[in-house]
Coordinates of N, CA and C in Angstrom, one line a residue:
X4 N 0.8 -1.2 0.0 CA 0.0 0.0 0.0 C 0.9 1.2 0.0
X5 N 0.4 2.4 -0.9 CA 1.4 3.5 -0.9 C 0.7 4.4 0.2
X6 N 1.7 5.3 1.1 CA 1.5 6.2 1.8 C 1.8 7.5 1.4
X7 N 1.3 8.7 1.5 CA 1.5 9.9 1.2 C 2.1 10.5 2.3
X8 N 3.1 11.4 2.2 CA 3.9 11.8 3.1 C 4.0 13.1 2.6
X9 N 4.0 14.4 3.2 CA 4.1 15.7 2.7 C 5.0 16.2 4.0
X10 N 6.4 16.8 3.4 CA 7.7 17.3 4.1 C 8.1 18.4 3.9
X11 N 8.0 19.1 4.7 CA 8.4 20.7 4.6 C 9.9 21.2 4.9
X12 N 10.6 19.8 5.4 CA 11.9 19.7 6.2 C 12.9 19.3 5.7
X13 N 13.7 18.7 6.6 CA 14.8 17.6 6.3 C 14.8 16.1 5.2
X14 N 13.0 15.9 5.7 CA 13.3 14.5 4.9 C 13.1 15.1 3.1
X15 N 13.0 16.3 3.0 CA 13.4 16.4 1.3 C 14.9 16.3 0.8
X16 N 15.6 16.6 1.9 CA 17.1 16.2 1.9 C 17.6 14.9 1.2
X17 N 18.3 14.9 0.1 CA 18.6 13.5 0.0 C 19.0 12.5 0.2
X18 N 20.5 13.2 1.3 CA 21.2 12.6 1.9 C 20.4 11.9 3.2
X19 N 19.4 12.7 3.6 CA 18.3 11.9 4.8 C 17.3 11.0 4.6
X20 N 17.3 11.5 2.8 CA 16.0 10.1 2.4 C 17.3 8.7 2.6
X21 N 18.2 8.8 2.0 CA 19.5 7.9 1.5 C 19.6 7.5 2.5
X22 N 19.5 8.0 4.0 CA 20.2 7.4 5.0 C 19.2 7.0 5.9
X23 N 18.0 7.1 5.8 CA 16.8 6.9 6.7 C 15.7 6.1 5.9
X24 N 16.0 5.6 4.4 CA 15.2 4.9 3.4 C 15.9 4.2 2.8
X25 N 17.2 4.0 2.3 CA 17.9 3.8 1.2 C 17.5 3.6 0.1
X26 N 16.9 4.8 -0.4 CA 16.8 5.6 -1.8 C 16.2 6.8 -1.7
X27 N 16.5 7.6 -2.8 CA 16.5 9.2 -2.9 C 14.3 9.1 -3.4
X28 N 14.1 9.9 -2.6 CA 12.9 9.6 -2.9 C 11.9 10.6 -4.1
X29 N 11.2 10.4 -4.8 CA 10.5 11.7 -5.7 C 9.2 11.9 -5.2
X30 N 9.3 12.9 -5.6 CA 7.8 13.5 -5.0 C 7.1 14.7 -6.1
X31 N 6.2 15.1 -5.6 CA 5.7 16.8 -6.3 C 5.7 17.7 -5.4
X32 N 6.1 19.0 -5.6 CA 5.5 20.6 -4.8 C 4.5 20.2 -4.4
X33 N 3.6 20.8 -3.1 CA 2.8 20.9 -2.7 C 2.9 21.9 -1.9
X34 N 1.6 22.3 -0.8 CA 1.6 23.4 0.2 C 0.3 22.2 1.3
X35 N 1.1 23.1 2.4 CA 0.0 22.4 3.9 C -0.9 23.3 3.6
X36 N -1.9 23.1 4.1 CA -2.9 24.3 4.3 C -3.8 24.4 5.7
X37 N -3.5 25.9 6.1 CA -4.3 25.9 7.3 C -2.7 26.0 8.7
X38 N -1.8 26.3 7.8 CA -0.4 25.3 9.3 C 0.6 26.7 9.2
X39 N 0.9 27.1 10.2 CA 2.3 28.2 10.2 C 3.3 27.4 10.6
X40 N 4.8 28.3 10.0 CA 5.7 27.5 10.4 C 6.7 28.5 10.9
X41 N 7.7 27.2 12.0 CA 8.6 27.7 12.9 C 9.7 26.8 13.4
X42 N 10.5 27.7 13.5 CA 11.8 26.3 14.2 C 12.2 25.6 15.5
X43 N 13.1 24.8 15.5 CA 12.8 23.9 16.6 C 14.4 23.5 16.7
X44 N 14.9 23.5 18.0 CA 16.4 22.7 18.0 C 16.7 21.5 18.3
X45 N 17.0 21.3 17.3 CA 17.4 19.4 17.8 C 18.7 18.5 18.1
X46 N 18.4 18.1 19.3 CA 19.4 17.7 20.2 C 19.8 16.2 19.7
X47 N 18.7 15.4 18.9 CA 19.4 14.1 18.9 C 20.5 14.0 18.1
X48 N 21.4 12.8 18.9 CA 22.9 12.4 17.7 C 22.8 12.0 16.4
X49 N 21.3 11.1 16.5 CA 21.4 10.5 15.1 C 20.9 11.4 13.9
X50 N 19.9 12.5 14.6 CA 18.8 13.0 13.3 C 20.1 14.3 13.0
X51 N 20.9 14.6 13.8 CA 21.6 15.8 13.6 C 22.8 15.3 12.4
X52 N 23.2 14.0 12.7 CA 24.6 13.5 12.0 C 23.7 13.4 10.8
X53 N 22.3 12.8 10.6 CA 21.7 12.6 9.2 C 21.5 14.1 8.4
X54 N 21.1 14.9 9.2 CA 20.8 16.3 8.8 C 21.1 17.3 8.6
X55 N 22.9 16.9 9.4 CA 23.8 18.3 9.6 C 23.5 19.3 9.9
X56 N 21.6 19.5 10.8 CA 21.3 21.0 10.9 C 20.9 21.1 12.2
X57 N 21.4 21.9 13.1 CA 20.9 22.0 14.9 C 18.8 22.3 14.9
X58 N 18.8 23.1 13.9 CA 17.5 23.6 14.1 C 16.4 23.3 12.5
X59 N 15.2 22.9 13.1 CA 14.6 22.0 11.8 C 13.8 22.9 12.1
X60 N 13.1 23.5 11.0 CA 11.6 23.6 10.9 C 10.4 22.6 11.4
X61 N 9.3 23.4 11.9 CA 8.3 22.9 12.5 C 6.8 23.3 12.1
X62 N 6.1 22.7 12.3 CA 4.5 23.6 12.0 C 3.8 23.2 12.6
X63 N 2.6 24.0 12.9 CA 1.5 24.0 14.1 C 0.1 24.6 13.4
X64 N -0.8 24.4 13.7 CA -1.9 24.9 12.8 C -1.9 26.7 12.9
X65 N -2.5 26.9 12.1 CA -2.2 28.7 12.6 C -4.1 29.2 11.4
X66 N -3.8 30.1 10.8 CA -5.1 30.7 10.2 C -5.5 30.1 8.8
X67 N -6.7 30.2 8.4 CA -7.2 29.7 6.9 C -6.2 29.9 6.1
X68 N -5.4 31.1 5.8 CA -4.9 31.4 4.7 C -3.3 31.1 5.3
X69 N -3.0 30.6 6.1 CA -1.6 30.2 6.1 C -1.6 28.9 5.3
X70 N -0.1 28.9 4.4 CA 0.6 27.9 4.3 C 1.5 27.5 4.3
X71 N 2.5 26.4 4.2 CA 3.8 25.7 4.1 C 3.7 24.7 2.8
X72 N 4.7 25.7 2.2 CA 5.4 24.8 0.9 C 6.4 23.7 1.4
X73 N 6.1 22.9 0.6 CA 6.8 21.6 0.8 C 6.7 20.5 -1.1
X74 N 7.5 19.2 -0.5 CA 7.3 18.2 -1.1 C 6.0 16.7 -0.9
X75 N 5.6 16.4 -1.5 CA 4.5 15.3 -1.5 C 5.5 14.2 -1.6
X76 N 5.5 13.2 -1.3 CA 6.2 11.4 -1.3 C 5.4 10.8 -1.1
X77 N 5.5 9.5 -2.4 CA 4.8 8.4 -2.1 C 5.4 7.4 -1.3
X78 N 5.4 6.6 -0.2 CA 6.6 5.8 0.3 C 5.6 4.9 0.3
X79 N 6.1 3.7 1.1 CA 5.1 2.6 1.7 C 5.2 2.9 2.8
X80 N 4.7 1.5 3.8 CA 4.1 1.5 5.0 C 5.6 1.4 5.8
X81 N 6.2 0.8 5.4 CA 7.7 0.8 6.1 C 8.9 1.6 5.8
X82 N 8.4 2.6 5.1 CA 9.1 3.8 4.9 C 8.5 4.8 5.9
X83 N 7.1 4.5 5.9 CA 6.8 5.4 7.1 C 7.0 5.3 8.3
X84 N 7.3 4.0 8.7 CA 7.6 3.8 10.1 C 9.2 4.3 10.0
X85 N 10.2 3.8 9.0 CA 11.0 4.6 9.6 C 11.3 6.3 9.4
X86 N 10.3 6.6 8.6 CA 10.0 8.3 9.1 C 9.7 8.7 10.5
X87 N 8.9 7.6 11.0 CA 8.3 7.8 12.5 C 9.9 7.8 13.3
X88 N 10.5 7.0 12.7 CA 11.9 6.8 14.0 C 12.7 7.2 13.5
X89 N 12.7 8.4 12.7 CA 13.8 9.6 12.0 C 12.7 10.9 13.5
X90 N 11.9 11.5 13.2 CA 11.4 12.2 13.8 C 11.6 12.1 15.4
X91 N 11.7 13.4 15.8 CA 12.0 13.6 17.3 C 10.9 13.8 17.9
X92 N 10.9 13.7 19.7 CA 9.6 13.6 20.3 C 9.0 15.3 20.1
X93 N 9.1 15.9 19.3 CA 8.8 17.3 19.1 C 8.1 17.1 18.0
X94 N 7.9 16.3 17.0 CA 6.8 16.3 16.2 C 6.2 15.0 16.4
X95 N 4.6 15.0 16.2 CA 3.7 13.8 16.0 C 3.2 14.0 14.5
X96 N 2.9 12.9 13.9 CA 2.3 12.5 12.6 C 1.0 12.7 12.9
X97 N 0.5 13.7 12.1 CA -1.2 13.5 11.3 C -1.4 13.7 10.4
X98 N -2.9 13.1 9.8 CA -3.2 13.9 8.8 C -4.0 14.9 8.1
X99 N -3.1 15.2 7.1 CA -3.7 16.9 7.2 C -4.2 17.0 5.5
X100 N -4.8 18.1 5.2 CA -5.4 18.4 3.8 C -3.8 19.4 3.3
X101 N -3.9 19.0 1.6 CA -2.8 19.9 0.9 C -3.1 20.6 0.1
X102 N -2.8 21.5 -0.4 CA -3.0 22.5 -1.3 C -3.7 21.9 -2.8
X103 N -3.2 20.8 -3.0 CA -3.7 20.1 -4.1 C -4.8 18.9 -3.9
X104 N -5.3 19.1 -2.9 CA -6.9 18.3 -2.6 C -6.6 17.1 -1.9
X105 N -5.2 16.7 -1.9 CA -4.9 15.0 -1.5 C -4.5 15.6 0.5
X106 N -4.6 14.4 0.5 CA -4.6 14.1 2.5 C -3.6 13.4 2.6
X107 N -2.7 13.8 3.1 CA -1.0 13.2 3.4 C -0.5 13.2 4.5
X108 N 0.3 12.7 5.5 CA 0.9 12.2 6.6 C 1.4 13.9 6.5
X109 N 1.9 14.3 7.9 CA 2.2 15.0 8.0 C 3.0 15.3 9.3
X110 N 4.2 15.4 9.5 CA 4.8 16.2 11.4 C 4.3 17.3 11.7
X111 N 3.9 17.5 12.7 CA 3.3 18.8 13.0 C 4.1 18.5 14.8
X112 N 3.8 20.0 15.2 CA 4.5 20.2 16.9 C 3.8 18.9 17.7
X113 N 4.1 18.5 18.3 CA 3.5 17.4 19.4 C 2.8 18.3 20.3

């Protein structure tokens, strides 16, 4: 079964799909809708050495007309889980509506 996954972050990084999927993943543009965004510092060893970045972007719902551009991915079910154990206790997965009508997995603030 395919999963939709919409990334406003790191996991568009290739080096992080490469290292957290083992393959570079494709997707389309998209936008969140309804979500503001903001950053967040992250302490873990592993997501930092995959990411090489102290501070990731984050999103939280905010007004109608906010959004967050991003990428769409199709992965499977076991791509998604290890998206789940790439992600720090600072975001939870739901899902959310995108700019282009489809409903895709999403991190948002815990």
């Amino acid at each position: 079964m395919t999963e939709l996954l919409f990334s406003y972050g790191t996991l568009q990084q290739e080096g992080v799909q490469v290292a957290q999927f083992g393959r570079r993943l494709t997707g389309t543009p998209d936008a969140l809708v309804g979500f503001r965004q903001a950053m967040v510092e992250i302490t873990d060893p592993d997501v930092l050495a995959k990411s090489a970045k102290r501070f990731h972007p984050i999103v939280m719902p905010g007004g109608a007309n906010d959004r967050v551009a991003g990428t769409v991915f199709e992965i499977t079910a076991e791509e998604l889980a290890a998206a789940d154990s790439y992600e720090v206790a600072d975001y939870r997965r739901v899902a959310a509506a995108l700019a282009s009508g489809r409903t895709a997995w999403v991190y948002v603030k815990a």
